[in-house]
């Protein structure tokens, strides 16, 4: 006769078999979507606009993570916008004009502000360069600019790879739990 604690442990372990098996399948699907770049989260990113900048005004950017510059109105000719980077004072590099256009982030043609519901057009994305302090954008009939953090596809692939590596381990624990708790024929 199995003691009551033993029965509870066996029932819990049998439940784990199903939870771990379902989790392994979920991790495989999520990992595959992230590694291949087909994650539904990348379809149309949302942003909360906190600060807007006038054309010609310095837009502060991070020198650690890439930043995306967005513009309004949507019918402005963003291909005619010129964005120049400004570096910190200790930099010896000359300011350069950034390549404007959605080639770096093709999924970012428009972005919706979660608070106001306004749409913003993609202008340019900064790189993760050191000593970059701000970007100055103007032209193309743009009335105002804003920024958002750039989505890094490499971080998605890295996280997706981790999920793909964990999924077989979860499946293995499911299989081991099944083998340990299966009913033995007399």
Coordinates of C-alpha atoms in Angstrom, one line a residue:
X1 CA 0.0 0.0 0.0
X2 CA 1.3 3.4 -1.0
X3 CA 1.3 6.1 1.8
X4 CA -0.9 9.2 1.1
X5 CA 2.1 11.4 0.6
X6 CA 3.4 9.0 -2.1
X7 CA 0.1 9.0 -4.0
X8 CA 0.1 12.8 -4.0
X9 CA 3.7 12.8 -5.3
X10 CA 2.8 10.3 -8.0
X11 CA -0.2 12.3 -9.1
X12 CA 1.8 15.5 -9.2
X13 CA 4.5 13.9 -11.2
X14 CA 1.9 12.5 -13.7
X15 CA 0.6 16.0 -14.0
X16 CA 4.1 17.3 -14.7
X17 CA 4.3 14.8 -17.6
X18 CA 1.6 16.7 -19.4
X19 CA 2.7 20.2 -18.3
X20 CA 6.3 19.6 -19.4
X21 CA 5.2 18.0 -22.7
X22 CA 3.0 21.0 -23.6
X23 CA 5.7 23.4 -22.5
X24 CA 8.2 21.7 -24.7
X25 CA 5.9 22.1 -27.7
X26 CA 5.2 25.8 -26.8
X27 CA 8.9 26.5 -26.5
X28 CA 9.7 24.9 -29.8
X29 CA 7.1 26.9 -31.6
X30 CA 8.1 30.2 -29.9
X31 CA 11.8 29.5 -30.5
X32 CA 11.2 28.7 -34.2
X33 CA 9.2 31.9 -34.7
X34 CA 11.9 34.0 -33.0
X35 CA 14.8 32.4 -34.8
X36 CA 13.2 32.7 -38.2
X37 CA 12.1 36.3 -37.6
X38 CA 8.4 35.6 -38.0
X39 CA 7.3 36.7 -34.5
X40 CA 3.9 38.3 -34.5
X41 CA 5.3 41.0 -32.1
X42 CA 7.4 42.4 -34.9
X43 CA 4.5 42.9 -37.3
X44 CA 3.7 46.4 -36.1
X45 CA 5.5 47.7 -33.1
X46 CA 3.7 50.0 -30.7
X47 CA 5.3 53.0 -29.0
X48 CA 4.3 55.6 -26.4
X49 CA 5.3 59.1 -27.6
X50 CA 6.5 61.1 -24.7
X51 CA 8.5 63.9 -26.3
X52 CA 8.3 65.4 -29.8
X53 CA 11.0 67.5 -31.5
X54 CA 10.8 70.2 -34.1
X55 CA 12.7 70.0 -37.4
X56 CA 16.3 71.1 -36.8
X57 CA 16.1 70.5 -33.0
X58 CA 18.7 68.1 -31.5
X59 CA 17.1 64.7 -30.7
X60 CA 18.9 63.0 -27.8
X61 CA 19.8 59.4 -28.5
X62 CA 21.5 56.6 -26.5
X63 CA 25.0 55.6 -27.4
X64 CA 24.3 52.1 -26.1
X65 CA 21.2 50.9 -27.9
X66 CA 20.0 51.8 -31.4
X67 CA 17.2 54.4 -31.5
X68 CA 14.5 54.8 -34.3
X69 CA 13.6 58.4 -35.3
X70 CA 9.9 58.7 -36.4
X71 CA 8.1 61.6 -38.1
X72 CA 4.7 63.1 -38.7
X73 CA 2.7 63.7 -40.8
X74 CA 2.5 60.4 -42.5
X75 CA 2.3 62.0 -46.0
X76 CA 5.6 63.8 -45.5
X77 CA 8.4 62.8 -47.9
X78 CA 10.7 61.0 -45.4
X79 CA 13.1 60.2 -48.2
X80 CA 13.9 63.9 -48.4
X81 CA 14.7 64.2 -44.7
X82 CA 18.3 64.7 -43.8
X83 CA 19.5 63.5 -40.4
X84 CA 23.0 64.4 -39.1
X85 CA 24.5 62.8 -36.0
X86 CA 26.2 64.9 -33.3
X87 CA 28.8 63.3 -31.1
X88 CA 30.0 64.1 -27.6
X89 CA 32.7 66.8 -27.4
X90 CA 35.6 64.3 -26.8
X91 CA 34.9 62.6 -30.1
X92 CA 37.4 63.3 -32.9
X93 CA 35.1 62.0 -35.6
X94 CA 33.3 64.4 -37.9
X95 CA 29.5 64.4 -37.8
X96 CA 28.1 62.4 -40.7
X97 CA 24.7 62.2 -42.4
X98 CA 22.8 59.1 -41.6
X99 CA 21.2 56.9 -44.3
X100 CA 17.5 57.6 -44.2
X101 CA 15.1 54.9 -45.1
X102 CA 13.5 51.6 -43.9
X103 CA 16.3 49.3 -45.2
X104 CA 17.6 48.7 -41.7
X105 CA 14.2 47.9 -40.2
X106 CA 11.8 47.0 -43.1
X107 CA 9.1 46.1 -40.6
X108 CA 8.9 49.7 -39.4
X109 CA 7.1 51.6 -42.2
X110 CA 4.6 53.0 -39.7
X111 CA 4.4 52.9 -35.9
X112 CA 1.3 53.5 -33.8
X113 CA 1.3 55.6 -30.6
X114 CA -0.4 53.5 -27.9
X115 CA -1.8 56.5 -26.1
X116 CA -3.1 58.8 -28.8
X117 CA -3.5 56.3 -31.6
X118 CA -1.5 58.5 -34.0
X119 CA 0.6 56.8 -36.7
X120 CA 4.3 57.8 -37.2
X121 CA 6.4 57.2 -40.2
X122 CA 9.9 55.7 -40.0
X123 CA 12.8 58.0 -40.8
X124 CA 16.1 56.6 -39.6
X125 CA 17.7 54.2 -37.1
X126 CA 20.9 55.0 -35.3
X127 CA 23.5 52.4 -34.8
X128 CA 24.9 51.3 -31.5
X129 CA 27.9 53.6 -31.9
X130 CA 29.9 55.0 -29.0
X131 CA 29.9 58.7 -28.2
X132 CA 26.7 59.5 -30.2
X133 CA 24.8 62.2 -28.3
X134 CA 22.0 63.4 -30.6
X135 CA 20.6 63.5 -34.1
X136 CA 19.3 66.5 -35.9
X137 CA 16.7 65.9 -38.6
X138 CA 15.0 68.3 -41.0
X139 CA 13.3 68.5 -44.4
X140 CA 10.8 66.5 -46.3
X141 CA 7.8 68.5 -45.0
X142 CA 8.1 66.8 -41.6
X143 CA 6.4 68.9 -38.8
X144 CA 7.6 66.9 -35.8
X145 CA 9.9 64.0 -34.8
X146 CA 10.0 61.5 -32.0
X147 CA 12.1 58.5 -31.0
X148 CA 11.6 54.9 -29.9
X149 CA 14.0 52.1 -29.0
X150 CA 15.0 50.1 -32.0
X151 CA 14.1 46.4 -32.1
X152 CA 17.1 44.2 -32.3
X153 CA 16.5 41.1 -34.4
X154 CA 19.8 39.6 -33.1
X155 CA 18.3 39.5 -29.5
X156 CA 15.2 37.7 -30.8
X157 CA 17.4 35.1 -32.5
X158 CA 19.5 34.7 -29.4
X159 CA 16.4 34.3 -27.1
X160 CA 14.8 31.9 -29.7
X161 CA 17.9 29.8 -29.8
X162 CA 17.8 29.5 -26.0
X163 CA 14.2 28.4 -26.1
X164 CA 15.0 25.8 -28.7
X165 CA 17.8 24.5 -26.5
X166 CA 15.5 24.3 -23.4
X167 CA 12.6 22.6 -25.1
X168 CA 14.3 19.2 -25.5
X169 CA 15.4 19.3 -21.8
X170 CA 11.7 19.9 -20.8
X171 CA 10.6 17.1 -23.1
X172 CA 13.3 14.8 -21.5
X173 CA 12.0 15.6 -18.0
X174 CA 8.5 14.8 -19.2
X175 CA 9.6 11.5 -20.6
X176 CA 11.6 10.6 -17.4
X177 CA 8.6 11.5 -15.2
X178 CA 6.4 9.3 -17.4
X179 CA 8.8 6.4 -17.1
X180 CA 9.0 6.7 -13.3
X181 CA 5.3 7.0 -12.7
X182 CA 3.9 4.5 -15.2
X183 CA 1.8 1.7 -13.9
X184 CA 3.6 -1.6 -13.9
X185 CA 1.8 -4.7 -15.0
X186 CA 1.9 -7.5 -12.4

